[in-house]
Amino acid sequence: MNLTRRVGASLVAGGVAAAGLFGLGLGTANANPDQRCGVPNTPACQGAPVQNNGWQNRNIDAGRQDHQPFNYSGRLVTPMKAGNGDGWGFWFLGQWIRL
């Protein structure tokens, strides 16, 4: 077992070294260090886009209409079809609530 483990580790290390020597994987990540933001006379920094699907402004009545996620008692809930074919509903604190 030790011989097999050593041979396997040697082969893996050799493969990684060969990939590095032959340039496999070059160009996968390329940073541009000259692009600055937030410094005087440069453009402002852009934050990551916030994806807000508006579920905070939706209530159970909206969920009944289009079965999209909505706000129920301050929590995001996602309606789903009942497994027994009994329409739509959602799980909230371990309880099934029908739409």
mmCIF file with all atom_site columns, C-alpha atoms in Angstrom:
data_model
loop_
_atom_site.group_PDB
_atom_site.id
_atom_site.type_symbol
_atom_site.label_atom_id
_atom_site.label_alt_id
_atom_site.label_comp_id
_atom_site.label_asym_id
_atom_site.label_entity_id
_atom_site.label_seq_id
_atom_site.pdbx_PDB_ins_code
_atom_site.Cartn_x
_atom_site.Cartn_y
_atom_site.Cartn_z
_atom_site.occupancy
_atom_site.B_iso_or_equiv
_atom_site.pdbx_formal_charge
_atom_site.auth_seq_id
_atom_site.auth_comp_id
_atom_site.auth_asym_id
_atom_site.auth_atom_id
_atom_site.pdbx_PDB_model_num
ATOM 1  C CA . MET A 1 1  ? 0.000   0.000  0.000   1.00 0.00 ? 1  MET A CA 1
ATOM 2  C CA . ASN A 1 2  ? 2.824   2.390  0.835   1.00 0.00 ? 2  ASN A CA 1
ATOM 3  C CA . LEU A 1 3  ? 4.529   1.706  -2.495  1.00 0.00 ? 3  LEU A CA 1
ATOM 4  C CA . THR A 1 4  ? 1.305   2.352  -4.397  1.00 0.00 ? 4  THR A CA 1
ATOM 5  C CA . ARG A 1 5  ? 0.705   5.546  -2.470  1.00 0.00 ? 5  ARG A CA 1
ATOM 6  C CA . ARG A 1 6  ? 4.235   6.807  -3.108  1.00 0.00 ? 6  ARG A CA 1
ATOM 7  C CA . VAL A 1 7  ? 4.104   6.006  -6.817  1.00 0.00 ? 7  VAL A CA 1
ATOM 8  C CA . GLY A 1 8  ? 0.716   7.695  -7.126  1.00 0.00 ? 8  GLY A CA 1
ATOM 9  C CA . ALA A 1 9  ? 1.898   10.805 -5.297  1.00 0.00 ? 9  ALA A CA 1
ATOM 10 C CA . SER A 1 10 ? 4.987   10.960 -7.529  1.00 0.00 ? 10 SER A CA 1
ATOM 11 C CA . LEU A 1 11 ? 2.885   10.719 -10.662 1.00 0.00 ? 11 LEU A CA 1
ATOM 12 C CA . VAL A 1 12 ? 0.521   13.460 -9.494  1.00 0.00 ? 12 VAL A CA 1
ATOM 13 C CA . ALA A 1 13 ? 3.417   15.741 -8.581  1.00 0.00 ? 13 ALA A CA 1
ATOM 14 C CA . GLY A 1 14 ? 5.072   15.035 -11.923 1.00 0.00 ? 14 GLY A CA 1
ATOM 15 C CA . GLY A 1 15 ? 1.864   15.835 -13.792 1.00 0.00 ? 15 GLY A CA 1
ATOM 16 C CA . VAL A 1 16 ? 1.463   19.150 -11.983 1.00 0.00 ? 16 VAL A CA 1
ATOM 17 C CA . ALA A 1 17 ? 5.098   20.031 -12.698 1.00 0.00 ? 17 ALA A CA 1
ATOM 18 C CA . ALA A 1 18 ? 4.734   19.115 -16.386 1.00 0.00 ? 18 ALA A CA 1
ATOM 19 C CA . ALA A 1 19 ? 1.597   21.225 -16.690 1.00 0.00 ? 19 ALA A CA 1
ATOM 20 C CA . GLY A 1 20 ? 3.485   24.165 -15.194 1.00 0.00 ? 20 GLY A CA 1
ATOM 21 C CA . LEU A 1 21 ? 6.450   23.698 -17.528 1.00 0.00 ? 21 LEU A CA 1
ATOM 22 C CA . PHE A 1 22 ? 4.388   23.420 -20.683 1.00 0.00 ? 22 PHE A CA 1
ATOM 23 C CA . GLY A 1 23 ? 2.194   26.382 -19.810 1.00 0.00 ? 23 GLY A CA 1
ATOM 24 C CA . LEU A 1 24 ? -1.089  24.569 -19.431 1.00 0.00 ? 24 LEU A CA 1
ATOM 25 C CA . GLY A 1 25 ? -3.539  26.819 -17.664 1.00 0.00 ? 25 GLY A CA 1
ATOM 26 C CA . LEU A 1 26 ? -1.873  30.092 -18.608 1.00 0.00 ? 26 LEU A CA 1
ATOM 27 C CA . GLY A 1 27 ? -4.234  32.951 -19.194 1.00 0.00 ? 27 GLY A CA 1
ATOM 28 C CA . THR A 1 28 ? -7.033  31.619 -17.055 1.00 0.00 ? 28 THR A CA 1
ATOM 29 C CA . ALA A 1 29 ? -6.926  34.521 -14.626 1.00 0.00 ? 29 ALA A CA 1
ATOM 30 C CA . ASN A 1 30 ? -5.469  37.810 -15.705 1.00 0.00 ? 30 ASN A CA 1
ATOM 31 C CA . ALA A 1 31 ? -5.514  40.842 -13.425 1.00 0.00 ? 31 ALA A CA 1
ATOM 32 C CA . ASN A 1 32 ? -5.027  44.406 -14.604 1.00 0.00 ? 32 ASN A CA 1
ATOM 33 C CA . PRO A 1 33 ? -3.233  46.174 -11.750 1.00 0.00 ? 33 PRO A CA 1
ATOM 34 C CA . ASP A 1 34 ? -3.232  49.568 -13.501 1.00 0.00 ? 34 ASP A CA 1
ATOM 35 C CA . GLN A 1 35 ? -6.987  50.018 -13.235 1.00 0.00 ? 35 GLN A CA 1
ATOM 36 C CA . ARG A 1 36 ? -7.620  52.051 -10.098 1.00 0.00 ? 36 ARG A CA 1
ATOM 37 C CA . CYS A 1 37 ? -10.848 53.453 -8.798  1.00 0.00 ? 37 CYS A CA 1
ATOM 38 C CA . GLY A 1 38 ? -11.761 55.747 -5.947  1.00 0.00 ? 38 GLY A CA 1
ATOM 39 C CA . VAL A 1 39 ? -8.561  57.772 -6.329  1.00 0.00 ? 39 VAL A CA 1
ATOM 40 C CA . PRO A 1 40 ? -8.738  61.449 -7.387  1.00 0.00 ? 40 PRO A CA 1
ATOM 41 C CA . ASN A 1 41 ? -9.109  61.921 -11.152 1.00 0.00 ? 41 ASN A CA 1
ATOM 42 C CA . THR A 1 42 ? -10.190 58.290 -11.712 1.00 0.00 ? 42 THR A CA 1
ATOM 43 C CA . PRO A 1 43 ? -13.633 56.782 -12.132 1.00 0.00 ? 43 PRO A CA 1
ATOM 44 C CA . ALA A 1 44 ? -15.604 55.766 -9.064  1.00 0.00 ? 44 ALA A CA 1
ATOM 45 C CA . CYS A 1 45 ? -15.488 52.168 -7.874  1.00 0.00 ? 45 CYS A CA 1
ATOM 46 C CA . GLN A 1 46 ? -18.417 50.012 -8.828  1.00 0.00 ? 46 GLN A CA 1
ATOM 47 C CA . GLY A 1 47 ? -19.778 47.621 -6.249  1.00 0.00 ? 47 GLY A CA 1
ATOM 48 C CA . ALA A 1 48 ? -21.202 44.236 -7.011  1.00 0.00 ? 48 ALA A CA 1
ATOM 49 C CA . PRO A 1 49 ? -24.717 44.416 -8.401  1.00 0.00 ? 49 PRO A CA 1
ATOM 50 C CA . VAL A 1 50 ? -27.349 43.729 -5.793  1.00 0.00 ? 50 VAL A CA 1
ATOM 51 C CA . GLN A 1 51 ? -29.888 41.243 -7.000  1.00 0.00 ? 51 GLN A CA 1
ATOM 52 C CA . ASN A 1 52 ? -33.137 42.071 -5.316  1.00 0.00 ? 52 ASN A CA 1
ATOM 53 C CA . ASN A 1 53 ? -36.044 40.251 -6.825  1.00 0.00 ? 53 ASN A CA 1
ATOM 54 C CA . GLY A 1 54 ? -38.447 42.405 -4.843  1.00 0.00 ? 54 GLY A CA 1
ATOM 55 C CA . TRP A 1 55 ? -39.621 39.608 -2.569  1.00 0.00 ? 55 TRP A CA 1
ATOM 56 C CA . GLN A 1 56 ? -39.617 42.011 0.397   1.00 0.00 ? 56 GLN A CA 1
ATOM 57 C CA . ASN A 1 57 ? -42.442 44.002 -1.182  1.00 0.00 ? 57 ASN A CA 1
ATOM 58 C CA . ARG A 1 58 ? -44.507 40.941 -2.103  1.00 0.00 ? 58 ARG A CA 1
ATOM 59 C CA . ASN A 1 59 ? -47.049 39.307 0.196   1.00 0.00 ? 59 ASN A CA 1
ATOM 60 C CA . ILE A 1 60 ? -48.973 36.033 0.209   1.00 0.00 ? 60 ILE A CA 1
ATOM 61 C CA . ASP A 1 61 ? -51.604 37.412 -2.183  1.00 0.00 ? 61 ASP A CA 1
ATOM 62 C CA . ALA A 1 62 ? -48.942 38.032 -4.821  1.00 0.00 ? 62 ALA A CA 1
ATOM 63 C CA . GLY A 1 63 ? -47.593 34.510 -4.211  1.00 0.00 ? 63 GLY A CA 1
ATOM 64 C CA . ARG A 1 64 ? -51.040 33.047 -4.832  1.00 0.00 ? 64 ARG A CA 1
ATOM 65 C CA . GLN A 1 65 ? -51.172 34.726 -8.239  1.00 0.00 ? 65 GLN A CA 1
ATOM 66 C CA . ASP A 1 66 ? -47.806 33.821 -9.784  1.00 0.00 ? 66 ASP A CA 1
ATOM 67 C CA . HIS A 1 67 ? -46.170 31.312 -7.355  1.00 0.00 ? 67 HIS A CA 1
ATOM 68 C CA . GLN A 1 68 ? -42.966 33.377 -7.070  1.00 0.00 ? 68 GLN A CA 1
ATOM 69 C CA . PRO A 1 69 ? -41.001 33.893 -3.796  1.00 0.00 ? 69 PRO A CA 1
ATOM 70 C CA . PHE A 1 70 ? -42.539 36.382 -1.368  1.00 0.00 ? 70 PHE A CA 1
ATOM 71 C CA . ASN A 1 71 ? -42.304 37.799 2.152   1.00 0.00 ? 71 ASN A CA 1
ATOM 72 C CA . TYR A 1 72 ? -44.166 35.938 4.903   1.00 0.00 ? 72 TYR A CA 1
ATOM 73 C CA . SER A 1 73 ? -43.635 37.222 8.451   1.00 0.00 ? 73 SER A CA 1
ATOM 74 C CA . GLY A 1 74 ? -40.322 38.767 7.423   1.00 0.00 ? 74 GLY A CA 1
ATOM 75 C CA . ARG A 1 75 ? -38.983 35.567 5.836   1.00 0.00 ? 75 ARG A CA 1
ATOM 76 C CA . LEU A 1 76 ? -38.415 34.627 2.202   1.00 0.00 ? 76 LEU A CA 1
ATOM 77 C CA . VAL A 1 77 ? -40.656 31.714 1.282   1.00 0.00 ? 77 VAL A CA 1
ATOM 78 C CA . THR A 1 78 ? -40.816 29.905 -2.043  1.00 0.00 ? 78 THR A CA 1
ATOM 79 C CA . PRO A 1 79 ? -44.106 28.311 -3.084  1.00 0.00 ? 79 PRO A CA 1
ATOM 80 C CA . MET A 1 80 ? -44.003 24.774 -4.463  1.00 0.00 ? 80 MET A CA 1
ATOM 81 C CA . LYS A 1 81 ? -46.449 22.166 -5.677  1.00 0.00 ? 81 LYS A CA 1
ATOM 82 C CA . ALA A 1 82 ? -47.632 19.814 -2.987  1.00 0.00 ? 82 ALA A CA 1
ATOM 83 C CA . GLY A 1 83 ? -46.223 16.316 -3.354  1.00 0.00 ? 83 GLY A CA 1
ATOM 84 C CA . ASN A 1 84 ? -49.678 14.784 -3.010  1.00 0.00 ? 84 ASN A CA 1
ATOM 85 C CA . GLY A 1 85 ? -51.199 16.917 -5.799  1.00 0.00 ? 85 GLY A CA 1
ATOM 86 C CA . ASP A 1 86 ? -53.074 19.156 -3.355  1.00 0.00 ? 86 ASP A CA 1
ATOM 87 C CA . GLY A 1 87 ? -52.246 22.469 -5.059  1.00 0.00 ? 87 GLY A CA 1
ATOM 88 C CA . TRP A 1 88 ? -49.545 24.953 -4.067  1.00 0.00 ? 88 TRP A CA 1
ATOM 89 C CA . GLY A 1 89 ? -48.105 25.951 -0.703  1.00 0.00 ? 89 GLY A CA 1
ATOM 90 C CA . PHE A 1 90 ? -44.889 26.552 1.209   1.00 0.00 ? 90 PHE A CA 1
ATOM 91 C CA . TRP A 1 91 ? -43.104 25.349 4.320   1.00 0.00 ? 91 TRP A CA 1
ATOM 92 C CA . PHE A 1 92 ? -42.828 27.832 7.176   1.00 0.00 ? 92 PHE A CA 1
ATOM 93 C CA . LEU A 1 93 ? -41.246 26.823 10.484  1.00 0.00 ? 93 LEU A CA 1
ATOM 94 C CA . GLY A 1 94 ? -41.969 23.153 9.817   1.00 0.00 ? 94 GLY A CA 1
ATOM 95 C CA . GLN A 1 95 ? -45.609 23.694 8.908   1.00 0.00 ? 95 GLN A CA 1
ATOM 96 C CA . TRP A 1 96 ? -47.136 23.380 5.426   1.00 0.00 ? 96 TRP A CA 1
ATOM 97 C CA . ILE A 1 97 ? -49.178 26.443 4.516   1.00 0.00 ? 97 ILE A CA 1
ATOM 98 C CA . ARG A 1 98 ? -51.472 26.200 1.482   1.00 0.00 ? 98 ARG A CA 1
ATOM 99 C CA . LEU A 1 99 ? -51.796 29.015 -0.985  1.00 0.00 ? 99 LEU A CA 1
#
